[in-house]
Coordinates of C-alpha atoms in Angstrom, one line a residue:
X1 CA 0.0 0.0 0.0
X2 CA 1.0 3.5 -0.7
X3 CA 0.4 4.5 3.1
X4 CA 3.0 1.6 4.1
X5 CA 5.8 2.9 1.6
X6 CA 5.4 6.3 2.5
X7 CA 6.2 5.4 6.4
X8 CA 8.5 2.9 6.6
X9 CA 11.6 3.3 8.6
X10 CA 9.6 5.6 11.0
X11 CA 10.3 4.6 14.8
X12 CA 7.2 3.1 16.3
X13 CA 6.1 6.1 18.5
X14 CA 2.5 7.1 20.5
X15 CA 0.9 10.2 19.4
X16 CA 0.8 12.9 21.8
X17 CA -3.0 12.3 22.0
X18 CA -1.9 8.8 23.3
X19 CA 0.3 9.7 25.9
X20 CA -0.8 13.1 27.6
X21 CA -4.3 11.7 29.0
X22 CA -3.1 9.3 30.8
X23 CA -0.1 11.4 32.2
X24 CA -2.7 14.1 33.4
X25 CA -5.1 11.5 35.2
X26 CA -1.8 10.5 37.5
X27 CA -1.3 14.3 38.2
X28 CA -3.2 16.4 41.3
X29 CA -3.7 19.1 38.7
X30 CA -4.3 20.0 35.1
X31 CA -1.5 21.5 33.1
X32 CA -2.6 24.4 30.8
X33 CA 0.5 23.6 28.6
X34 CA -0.8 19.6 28.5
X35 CA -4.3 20.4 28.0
X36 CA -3.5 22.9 24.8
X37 CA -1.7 20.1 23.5
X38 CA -4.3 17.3 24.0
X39 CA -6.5 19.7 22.8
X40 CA -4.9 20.6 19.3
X41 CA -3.7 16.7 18.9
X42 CA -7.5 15.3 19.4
X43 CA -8.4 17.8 16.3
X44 CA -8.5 17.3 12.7
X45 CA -5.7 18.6 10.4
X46 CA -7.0 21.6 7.8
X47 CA -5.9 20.2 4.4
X48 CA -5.5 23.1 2.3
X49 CA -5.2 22.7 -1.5
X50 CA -4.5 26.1 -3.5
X51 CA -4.5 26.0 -7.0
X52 CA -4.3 29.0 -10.1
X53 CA -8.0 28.8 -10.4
X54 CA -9.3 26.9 -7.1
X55 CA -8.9 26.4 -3.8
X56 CA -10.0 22.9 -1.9
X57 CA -9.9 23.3 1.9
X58 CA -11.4 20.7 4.1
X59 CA -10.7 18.5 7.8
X60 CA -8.4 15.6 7.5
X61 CA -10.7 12.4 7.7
X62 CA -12.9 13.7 5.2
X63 CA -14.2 12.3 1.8
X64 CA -14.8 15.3 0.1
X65 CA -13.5 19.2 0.9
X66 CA -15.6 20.9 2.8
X67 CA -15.4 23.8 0.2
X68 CA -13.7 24.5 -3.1
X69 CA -13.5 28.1 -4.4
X70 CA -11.9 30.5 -6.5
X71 CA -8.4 31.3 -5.7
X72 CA -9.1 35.3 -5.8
X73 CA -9.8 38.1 -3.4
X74 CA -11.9 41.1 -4.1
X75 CA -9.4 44.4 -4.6
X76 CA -10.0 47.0 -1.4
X77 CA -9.4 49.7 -4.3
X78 CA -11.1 48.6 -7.3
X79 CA -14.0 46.4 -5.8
X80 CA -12.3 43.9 -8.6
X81 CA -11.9 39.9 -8.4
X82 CA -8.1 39.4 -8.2
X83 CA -6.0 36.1 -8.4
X84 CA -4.3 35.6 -4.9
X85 CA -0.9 33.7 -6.6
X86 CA 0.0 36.0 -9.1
X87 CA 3.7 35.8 -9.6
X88 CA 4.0 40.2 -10.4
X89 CA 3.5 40.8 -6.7
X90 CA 5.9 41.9 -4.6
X91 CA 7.0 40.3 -1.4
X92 CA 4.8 42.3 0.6
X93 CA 1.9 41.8 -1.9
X94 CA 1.8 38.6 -1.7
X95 CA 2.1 38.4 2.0
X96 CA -0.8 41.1 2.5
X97 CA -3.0 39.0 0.1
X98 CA -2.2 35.7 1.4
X99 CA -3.0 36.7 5.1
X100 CA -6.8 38.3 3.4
X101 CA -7.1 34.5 1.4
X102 CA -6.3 32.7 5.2
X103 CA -8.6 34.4 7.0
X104 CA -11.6 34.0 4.8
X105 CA -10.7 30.0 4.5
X106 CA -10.5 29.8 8.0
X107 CA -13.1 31.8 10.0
X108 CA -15.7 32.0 7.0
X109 CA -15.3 27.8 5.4
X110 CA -13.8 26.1 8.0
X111 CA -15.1 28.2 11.7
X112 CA -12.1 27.8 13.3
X113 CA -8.6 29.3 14.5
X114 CA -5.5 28.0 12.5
X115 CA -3.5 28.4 15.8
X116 CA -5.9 25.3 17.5
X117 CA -5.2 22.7 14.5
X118 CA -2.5 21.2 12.4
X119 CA -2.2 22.3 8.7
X120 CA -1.7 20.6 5.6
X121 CA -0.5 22.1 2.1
X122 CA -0.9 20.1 -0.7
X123 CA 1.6 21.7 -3.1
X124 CA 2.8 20.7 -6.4
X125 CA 7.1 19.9 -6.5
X126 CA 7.4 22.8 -8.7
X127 CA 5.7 25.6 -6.2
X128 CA 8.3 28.5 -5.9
X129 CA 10.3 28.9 -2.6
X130 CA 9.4 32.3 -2.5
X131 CA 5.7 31.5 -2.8
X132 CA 6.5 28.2 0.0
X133 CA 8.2 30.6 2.0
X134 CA 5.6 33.5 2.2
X135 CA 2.8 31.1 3.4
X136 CA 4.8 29.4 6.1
X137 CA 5.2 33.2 6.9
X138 CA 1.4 33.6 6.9
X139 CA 0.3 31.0 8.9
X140 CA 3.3 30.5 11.5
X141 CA 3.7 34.4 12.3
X142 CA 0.0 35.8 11.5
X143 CA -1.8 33.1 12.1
X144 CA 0.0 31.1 15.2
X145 CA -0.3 27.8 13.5
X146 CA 1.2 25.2 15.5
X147 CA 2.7 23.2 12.7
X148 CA 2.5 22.9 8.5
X149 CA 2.9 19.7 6.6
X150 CA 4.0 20.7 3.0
X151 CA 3.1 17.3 1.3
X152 CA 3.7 16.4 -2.3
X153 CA 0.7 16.8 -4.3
X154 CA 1.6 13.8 -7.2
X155 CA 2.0 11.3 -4.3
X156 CA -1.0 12.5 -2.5
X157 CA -2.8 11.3 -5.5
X158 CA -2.1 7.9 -5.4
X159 CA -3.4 7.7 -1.9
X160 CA -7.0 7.4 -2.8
X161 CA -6.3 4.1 -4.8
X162 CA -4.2 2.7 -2.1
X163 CA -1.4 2.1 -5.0
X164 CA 2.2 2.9 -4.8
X165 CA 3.5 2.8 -8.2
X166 CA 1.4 5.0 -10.7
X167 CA 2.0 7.6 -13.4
X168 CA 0.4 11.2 -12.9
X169 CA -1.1 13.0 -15.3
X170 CA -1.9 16.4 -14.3
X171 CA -3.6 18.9 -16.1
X172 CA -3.9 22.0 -14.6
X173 CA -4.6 25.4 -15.7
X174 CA -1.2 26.9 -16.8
X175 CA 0.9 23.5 -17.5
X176 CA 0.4 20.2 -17.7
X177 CA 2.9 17.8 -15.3
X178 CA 3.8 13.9 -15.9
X179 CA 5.2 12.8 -13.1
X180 CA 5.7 8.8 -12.3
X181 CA 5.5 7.8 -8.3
X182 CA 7.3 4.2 -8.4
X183 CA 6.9 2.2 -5.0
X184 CA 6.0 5.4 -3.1
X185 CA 8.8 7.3 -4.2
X186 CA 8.4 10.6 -6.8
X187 CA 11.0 10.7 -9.6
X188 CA 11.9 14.1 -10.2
X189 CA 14.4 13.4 -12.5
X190 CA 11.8 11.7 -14.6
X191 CA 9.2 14.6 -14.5
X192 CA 8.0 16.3 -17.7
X193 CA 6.1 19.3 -18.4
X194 CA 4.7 21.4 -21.3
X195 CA 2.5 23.9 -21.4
X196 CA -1.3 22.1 -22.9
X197 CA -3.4 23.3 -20.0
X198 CA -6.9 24.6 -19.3
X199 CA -5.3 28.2 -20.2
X200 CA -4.0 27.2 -23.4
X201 CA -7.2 25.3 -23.8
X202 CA -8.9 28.6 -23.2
X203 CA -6.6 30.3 -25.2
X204 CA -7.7 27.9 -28.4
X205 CA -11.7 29.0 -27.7
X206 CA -10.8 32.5 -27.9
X207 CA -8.8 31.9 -31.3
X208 CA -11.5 30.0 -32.9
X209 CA -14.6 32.2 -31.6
X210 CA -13.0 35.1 -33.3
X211 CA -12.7 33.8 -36.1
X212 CA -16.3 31.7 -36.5
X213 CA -18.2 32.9 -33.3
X214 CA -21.3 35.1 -34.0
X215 CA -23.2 37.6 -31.3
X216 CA -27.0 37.8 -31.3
X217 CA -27.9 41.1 -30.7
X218 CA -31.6 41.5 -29.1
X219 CA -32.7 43.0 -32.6
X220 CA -32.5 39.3 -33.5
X221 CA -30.0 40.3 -36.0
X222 CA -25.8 37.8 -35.7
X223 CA -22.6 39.5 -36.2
X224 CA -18.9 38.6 -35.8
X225 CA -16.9 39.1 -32.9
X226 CA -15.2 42.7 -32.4
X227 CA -12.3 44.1 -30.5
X228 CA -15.2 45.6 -27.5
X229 CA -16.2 42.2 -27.3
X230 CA -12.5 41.0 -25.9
X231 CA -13.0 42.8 -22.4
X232 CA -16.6 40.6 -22.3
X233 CA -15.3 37.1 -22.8
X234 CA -12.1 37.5 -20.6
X235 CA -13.7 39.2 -17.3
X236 CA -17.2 37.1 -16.5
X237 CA -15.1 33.8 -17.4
X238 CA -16.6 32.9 -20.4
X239 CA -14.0 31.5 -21.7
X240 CA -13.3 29.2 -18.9
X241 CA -17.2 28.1 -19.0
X242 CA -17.5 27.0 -22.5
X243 CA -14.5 24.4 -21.7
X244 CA -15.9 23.3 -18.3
X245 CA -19.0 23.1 -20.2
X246 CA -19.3 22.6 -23.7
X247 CA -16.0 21.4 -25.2
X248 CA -15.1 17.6 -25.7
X249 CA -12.7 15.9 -26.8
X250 CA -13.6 13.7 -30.2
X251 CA -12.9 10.7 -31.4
X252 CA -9.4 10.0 -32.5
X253 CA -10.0 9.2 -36.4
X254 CA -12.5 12.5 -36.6
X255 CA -9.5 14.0 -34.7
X256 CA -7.0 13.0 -37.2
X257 CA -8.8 13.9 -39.7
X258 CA -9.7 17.7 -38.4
X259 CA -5.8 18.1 -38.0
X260 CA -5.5 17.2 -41.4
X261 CA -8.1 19.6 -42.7
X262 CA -6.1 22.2 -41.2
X263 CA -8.7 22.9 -39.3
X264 CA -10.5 24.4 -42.6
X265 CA -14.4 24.8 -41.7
X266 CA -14.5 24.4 -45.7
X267 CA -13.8 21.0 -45.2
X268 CA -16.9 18.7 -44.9
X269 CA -16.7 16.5 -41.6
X270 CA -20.3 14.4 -41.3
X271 CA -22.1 15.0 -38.2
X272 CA -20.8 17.9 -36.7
X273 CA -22.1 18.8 -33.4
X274 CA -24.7 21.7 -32.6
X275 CA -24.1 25.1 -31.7
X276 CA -25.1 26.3 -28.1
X277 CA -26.1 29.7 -27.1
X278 CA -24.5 31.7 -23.7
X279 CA -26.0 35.0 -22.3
X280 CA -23.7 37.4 -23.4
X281 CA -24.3 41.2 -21.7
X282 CA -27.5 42.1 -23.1
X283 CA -26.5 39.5 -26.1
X284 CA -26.2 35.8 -26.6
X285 CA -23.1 34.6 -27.5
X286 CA -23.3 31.5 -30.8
X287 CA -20.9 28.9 -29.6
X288 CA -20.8 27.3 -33.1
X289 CA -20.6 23.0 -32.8
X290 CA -16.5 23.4 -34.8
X291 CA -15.2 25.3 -31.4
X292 CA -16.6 22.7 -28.8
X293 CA -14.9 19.8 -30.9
X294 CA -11.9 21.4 -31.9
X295 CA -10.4 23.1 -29.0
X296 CA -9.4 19.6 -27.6
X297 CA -7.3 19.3 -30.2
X298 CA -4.7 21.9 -29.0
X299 CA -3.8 19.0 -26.6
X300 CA -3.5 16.0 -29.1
X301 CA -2.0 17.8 -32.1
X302 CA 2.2 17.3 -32.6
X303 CA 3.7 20.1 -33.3
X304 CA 7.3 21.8 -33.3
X305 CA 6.5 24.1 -30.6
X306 CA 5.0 22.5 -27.9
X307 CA 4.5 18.9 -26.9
X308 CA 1.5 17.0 -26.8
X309 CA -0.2 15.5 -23.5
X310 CA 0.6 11.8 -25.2
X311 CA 3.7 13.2 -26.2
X312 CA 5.0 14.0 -22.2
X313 CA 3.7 10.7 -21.2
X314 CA 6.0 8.7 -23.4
X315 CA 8.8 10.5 -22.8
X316 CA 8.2 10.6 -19.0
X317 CA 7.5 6.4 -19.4
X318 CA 10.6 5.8 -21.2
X319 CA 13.1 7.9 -19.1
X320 CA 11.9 5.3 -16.5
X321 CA 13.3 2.3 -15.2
X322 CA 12.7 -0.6 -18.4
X323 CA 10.9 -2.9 -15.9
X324 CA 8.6 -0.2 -14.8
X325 CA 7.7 1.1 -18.1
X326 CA 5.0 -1.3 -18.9
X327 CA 3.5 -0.8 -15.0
X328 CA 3.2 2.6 -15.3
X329 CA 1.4 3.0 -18.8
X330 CA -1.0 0.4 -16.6
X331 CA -1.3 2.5 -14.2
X332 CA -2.5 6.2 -14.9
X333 CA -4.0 8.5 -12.7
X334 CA -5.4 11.3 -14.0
X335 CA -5.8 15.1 -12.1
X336 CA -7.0 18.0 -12.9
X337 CA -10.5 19.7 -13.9
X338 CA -9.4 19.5 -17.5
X339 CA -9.1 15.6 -17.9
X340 CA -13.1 15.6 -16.8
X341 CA -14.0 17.2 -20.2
X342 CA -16.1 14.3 -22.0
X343 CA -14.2 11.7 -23.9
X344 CA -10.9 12.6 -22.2
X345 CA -10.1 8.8 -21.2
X346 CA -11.0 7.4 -24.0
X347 CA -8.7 9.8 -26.5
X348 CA -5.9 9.8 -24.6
X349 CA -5.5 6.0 -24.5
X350 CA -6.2 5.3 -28.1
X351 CA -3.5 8.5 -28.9
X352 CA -1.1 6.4 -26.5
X353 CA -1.4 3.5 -27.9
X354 CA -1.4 4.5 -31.7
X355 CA 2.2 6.8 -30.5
X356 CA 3.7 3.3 -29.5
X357 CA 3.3 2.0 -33.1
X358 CA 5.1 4.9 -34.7
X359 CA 8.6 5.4 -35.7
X360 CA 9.4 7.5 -32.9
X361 CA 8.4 5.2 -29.8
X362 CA 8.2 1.5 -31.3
X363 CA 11.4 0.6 -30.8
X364 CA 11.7 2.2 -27.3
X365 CA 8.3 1.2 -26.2
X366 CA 6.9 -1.3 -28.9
X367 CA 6.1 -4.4 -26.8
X368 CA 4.0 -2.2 -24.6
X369 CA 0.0 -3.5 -25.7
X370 CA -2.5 -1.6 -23.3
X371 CA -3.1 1.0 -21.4
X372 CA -5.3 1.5 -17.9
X373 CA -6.1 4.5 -15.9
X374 CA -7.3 4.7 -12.1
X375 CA -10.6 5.9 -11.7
X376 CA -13.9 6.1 -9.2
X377 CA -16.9 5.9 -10.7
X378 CA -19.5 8.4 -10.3
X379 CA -17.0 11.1 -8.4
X380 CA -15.4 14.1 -9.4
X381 CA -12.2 12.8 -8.1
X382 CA -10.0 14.2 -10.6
X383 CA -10.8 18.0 -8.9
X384 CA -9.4 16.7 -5.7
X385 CA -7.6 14.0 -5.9
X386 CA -4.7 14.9 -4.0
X387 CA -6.5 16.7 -1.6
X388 CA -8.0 13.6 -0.4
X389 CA -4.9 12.0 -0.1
X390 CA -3.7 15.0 2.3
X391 CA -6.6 14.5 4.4
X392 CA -6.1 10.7 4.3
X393 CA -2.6 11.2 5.4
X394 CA -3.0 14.1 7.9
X395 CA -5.4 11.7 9.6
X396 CA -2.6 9.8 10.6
X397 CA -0.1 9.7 13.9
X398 CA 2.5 10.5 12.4
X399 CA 1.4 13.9 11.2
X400 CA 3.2 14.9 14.0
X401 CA 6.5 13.9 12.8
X402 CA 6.8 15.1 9.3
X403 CA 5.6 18.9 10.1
X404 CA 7.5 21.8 10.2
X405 CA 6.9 23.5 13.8
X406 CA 6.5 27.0 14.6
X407 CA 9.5 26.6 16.6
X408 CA 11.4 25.8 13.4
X409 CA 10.4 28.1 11.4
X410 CA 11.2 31.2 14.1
X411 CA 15.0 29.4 14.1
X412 CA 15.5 29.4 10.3
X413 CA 12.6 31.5 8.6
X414 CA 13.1 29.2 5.7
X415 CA 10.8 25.8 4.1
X416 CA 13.5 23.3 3.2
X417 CA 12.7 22.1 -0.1
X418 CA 12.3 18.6 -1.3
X419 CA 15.5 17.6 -2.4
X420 CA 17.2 19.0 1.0
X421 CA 14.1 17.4 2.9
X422 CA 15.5 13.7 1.4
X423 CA 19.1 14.6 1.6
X424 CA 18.8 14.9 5.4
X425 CA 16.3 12.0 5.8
X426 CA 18.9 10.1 4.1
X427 CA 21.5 11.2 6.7
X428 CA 19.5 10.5 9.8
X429 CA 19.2 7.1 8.6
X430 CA 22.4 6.6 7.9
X431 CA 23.6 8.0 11.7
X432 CA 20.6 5.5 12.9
X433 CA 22.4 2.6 11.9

């Protein structure tokens, strides 16, 4: 099991929740210290998952988060939605709109006091140290926390499915990460990334809705998208809507054979879905049937420029040990709001496995045959995936052990990151023997 990788070699040690009760019923009289600790030790952990777009807060021991919003604050000056992680703030910026985010996650979602309960981030590998840095900041100095777990989002997502060795696909909004997890252990030095996610996805609707969209004004009367209508699509996240909602990815033959039209609307394709109409302003906006079943294909079409999603799997697969290759491909996990678009699955297995037969991956990964993903059925898992591994894990004893405290963080004023977090595992188990 992924839970038993993840904590083996740990000494075999009580909780404090274990040990303080019966310490205090020997006593004549209660402790404040002891009871503050029993106290914070019997509650559950806050798993906090912040993404570009959402936010998934929640209590460790829970299914589902107990919220999931927008990663944005309003502007004091301008009254204006603004994105919290936006990597053109200064220092102080950041820190200012980090401590505004906290305290609406804690007092208004979760109706508690960070200082009374441990904290879980689930973070990607790839989070800045800066941005690392200034929410340790945040919740240790403003906040009081007692202790943060920064935990690995790509292994948190094999928790769920109780697997250790999987391959993680995940979509997000600005990039898309392949990152394999063999035995419970992440391999960085395998890790691949390009940039096909939800914003390039977004990025594709825009493209093709100025060049076929239509507006219908309330005369009754279509016209073509103009420059004014830019400001429209961008703020009320229009944009972002007609992927959540609207957009699929197609079959791979039909896909082909849109690549091959050059995406020409000329070009007669049978059976071409229907349009669908969005309040626009006073308008509706024509979503015509081309840009729901094309924009998918910004992540399946090869290209000079940027790789494709079946692309980065591949690669990722066969920088990987040759006796794990076939394992992984078996074993795909996908996260990410993006891989829920209708069809998803289906396309990306049969690009896979029609990659393996070409020239460029036959003869590294030709006796590879199928490919499987992990999945629950009837669940939006892929949203929060690795959130539910954080609250699987900050459920358990050893919680304790693998935070950063408060105390640590007023000695150093630094978040190790990973690679310095295994180097000195590494030596304390060396020293231990």
């Amino acid at each position: 099991m992924q839970r038993d990788s993840a904590l083996s070699g740990l000494p075999q040690q009580r909780s404090l929740s274990s040990v303080i009760p019966s310490a205090v019923t020997r006593t004549s009289r209660l402790d404040p210290l002891s009871l503050s600790v029993v106290s914070m030790d019997n509650r559950q952990a806050v798993i906090i998952d912040i993404g570009a777009i959402l936010t998934k807060v929640g209590y460790a021991g829970e299914f589902v988060p107990r919220a999931i919003i927008r990663t944005e604050l309003l502007d004091d000056r301008t009254g204006e939605a603004v994105k919290v992680l936006d990597d053109t703030l200064s220092e102080q910026e950041l820190y200012y709109r980090l401590v505004k985010f906290f305290r609406e996650l804690f007092f208004r979602y979760m109706l508690t006091a960070a200082k009374d309960r441990r904290i879980v981030i689930v973070e990607s590998v790839l989070t800045r140290t800066a941005l690392r840095n200034a929410m340790a900041r945040v919740l240790f100095e403003a906040f009081d926390a007692p202790s943060i777990l920064f935990a690995p989002s790509h292994l948190l997502a094999t928790f769920p499915f109780g697997v250790s060795n999987a391959l993680i696909v995940d979509v997000g909004y600005s990039e898309a990460t392949i990152v394999p997890v063999l035995e419970g252990v992440t391999l960085l030095y395998q890790l691949e990334t390009s940039a096909v996610g939800a914003k390039y996805l977004e990025q594709r609707v825009y493209e093709l809705l100025r060049k076929y969209g239509k507006v219908l004004t309330y005369l009754g009367v279509e016209r073509s998208l103009t420059d004014n209508d830019d400001l429209l699509l961008k703020k009320e996240y229009t944009l972002e809507d007609i992927v959540v909602r609207f957009c699929f990815a197609t079959k791979m033959d039909r896909g082909r054979i849109i690549q091959a039209s050059g995406y020409d609307p000329e070009q007669e394709i049978p059976n071409p879905p229907c349009d669908v109409r969005l309040p626009f302003g006073e308008e509706m906006l024509i979503v015509p049937g081309l840009v729901r079943e094309w924009a998918a294909e910004a992540i399946f079409e090869e290209n000079d420029d940027i790789k494709s999603l079946p692309q980065l799997v591949l690669d990722t697969v066969y920088r990987c040990p040759i006796d794990a290759r076939k394992k992984l491909l078996e074993s795909i996990i996908l996260v990410g709001g993006t891989t829920r678009m209708k069809g998803f699955y289906a396309r990306l297995r049969d690009e896979i496995l029609r990659s393996l037969t070409t020239s460029d991956y036959a003869n590294k990964l030709g006796n590879i045959k199928s490919v499987k993903f992990y999945r629950l059925p009837n669940t939006s898992i892929e949203l929060y995936a690795s959130w539910i591994g954080g609250s699987m894990f900050g459920a358990l004893e050893v919680l304790q052990y693998h935070s950063l405290t408060r105390e640590d963080w007023l000695a150093q004023r630094k978040v190790p990151d990973w690679i310095t977090s295994v180097y000195e595992n590494n030596q304390d188990s060396t020293r231990s023997r």
